Amino acid sequence: MSALRFIFLIATILTVMTVVTAHNITAILSEFPEYSEFNHYLSETKLDDEINSRETITVLVLNNGVVSSLAGKHPLSVIKGVLSLHILLDYYDNKKLHAISDGTTLSTTLFQTTGNAPGDVGFVNITDLKGGKVGFGSAVAGSKLDSTYTKSVKQIPYNISVLEINEPIIAPGILTAPAPSADVNITGLLEKAGCKTFVKLITETGVLKVYQLAAAKGLTVFAPNDEAFKAAGVPDLSQLSNAELVALLQYHALASYTPKGSLKTTKDPLSTLATNGAGKYDLTVETAGDSVTLDSGVGTSRVASTVLDSTPLCIFTVDNVLLPTELFGKSPSPAPSLSPDVSPASAPAPDVLSPEPAAAPSPFLSPPAPPTEAPAGGPAPSDGPTADSENSNANTNGVDGVRALTLTTLGLVATSVSVMISFVLC
Ligand SMILES: *[C@@H]1O[C@H](CO)[C@@H](O)[C@H](O)[C@H]1NC(C)=O
Ligand SMILES: *[C@@H]1O[C@H](CO)[C@@H](O)[C@H](O)[C@H]1NC(C)=O
Ligand SMILES: *[C@@H]1O[C@H](CO)[C@@H](O)[C@H](O)[C@H]1NC(C)=O
Ligand SMILES: *[C@@H]1O[C@H](CO)[C@@H](O)[C@H](O)[C@H]1NC(C)=O
């Protein structure tokens, strides 16, 4: 009996440990008021998600005074660029800084991954200077090592290290990078990225205007490439009513700036521009390593490439047209209730395991004729409510499942510990 309890105790402790592995830079920096500005801008630019989604990372923090004087002079897009140069895709702690072979090295930064880092702009030079000082500077030839390591702030060994430096690292050209203005040519960028069909559709339906209006505050577009529209299984769009086509195109965008790092850390379903009272029109995100997949409920699509990532606008291409269940249904029969339902108490990873009732073999050959022409206002298509309520049940169960699991686990640990103590005492 006691052996069993002991195994149970170990098992529950292990469960708790797996629940709390990932780091959270916002939480780490919140213990240090002197970096509150830096922390604020990490959140504002969504770089926090990027940091949290990576395993081996070093953040070079700057104190409030330094960040404020930088932020006062530049738009958010430039601040994001500068801060990206302070996020090293490698682990450096105090010991490693002073043990650099030959005393000098280059480190890749997050800036390098943005796709607009020519030459050495995305690299940082770290040099062990005389007298135990460590200098940081841009790796671009001729740059000075103006930033000096001042102290170590926090380490979770080999996962994340936070070090303070006294001055920002500035690469040539980074401060004068043009800010994205409200008049970014969305269609021009999309055409260049191979999404001509999508451009034609958003232009003809007027959805482009909706995008442009949203772009000022925050917009993320998932544009299917031209091949995606030709793929087998894509419904005949000419069979859709205008309102349905508009809903389909609005389904391909979010009313927020959501770069890839944020997609990777997304747990809850994402609302889209098509989301309204009558339909959820949401997207679930699945992440595997660096790859992000969107699940509409009818099918999935890989996020293929980043066309533009510039606060507050993000444009991606996707491999498949995203087909919302509100328009293209799931299984026509109400059978999905038989699908393995994740019971709250045993749902370790509801996001991954979310029940996915087998899609109807070809729901597209006979496009649904929803009773309403206006997905924006009227009641949802006849099979909508079923799908909706299933979805919401699954999702609620999922979220509650995690909470329930965590609480249950904590409860169990407490119980097991007290049992252990009483056992030892006896
Ligand atoms: C570091 O990250 C790895 C992989 O995510 C994780 O397994 C490990 O527990 C983390 N280490 C710490 C100390 O959090
Ligand atoms: C990280 O920590 C902050 C502040 O403690 C919290 O608000 C936020 O939800 C956390 N993020 C994640 C992904 O857990
Ligand atoms: C770093 O910069 C210093 C000074 O400019 C230079 O001497 C050194 O070679 C650079 N390190 C690397 C690895 O390029
Ligand atoms: C946007 O780009 C397209 C294609 O390059 C071009 O035809 C169009 O005139 C541009 N629109 C604006 C407003 O500059």
Coordinates of C-alpha atoms and ligand atoms in Angstrom, one line a residue, residues 104-106 125-127 138-139 142-145, ligand 3:
T104 CA 36.1 36.9 -29.4
T105 CA 33.0 35.4 -31.1
L106 CA 29.9 36.2 -33.1
N125 CA 30.3 40.5 -31.7
I126 CA 31.1 39.4 -28.2
T127 CA 34.7 40.1 -27.1
S138 CA 27.3 44.8 -34.0
A139 CA 29.2 42.2 -36.1
G142 CA 34.0 48.7 -38.4
S143 CA 31.4 48.7 -35.6
K144 CA 32.6 49.6 -32.1
L145 CA 32.2 47.4 -29.1
Ligands
LIG3 C1 34.8 41.6 -32.9 O1 35.2 42.9 -33.0 C2 36.6 43.2 -32.8 C3 36.9 44.6 -32.8 O2 36.3 45.2 -33.9 C4 37.4 42.4 -33.8 O3 38.8 42.6 -33.6 C5 37.1 41.0 -33.8 O4 37.8 40.3 -34.8 C6 35.6 40.7 -33.9 N1 35.3 39.3 -33.7 C7 34.9 38.5 -34.6 C8 34.7 37.1 -34.2 O5 34.7 38.9 -35.8

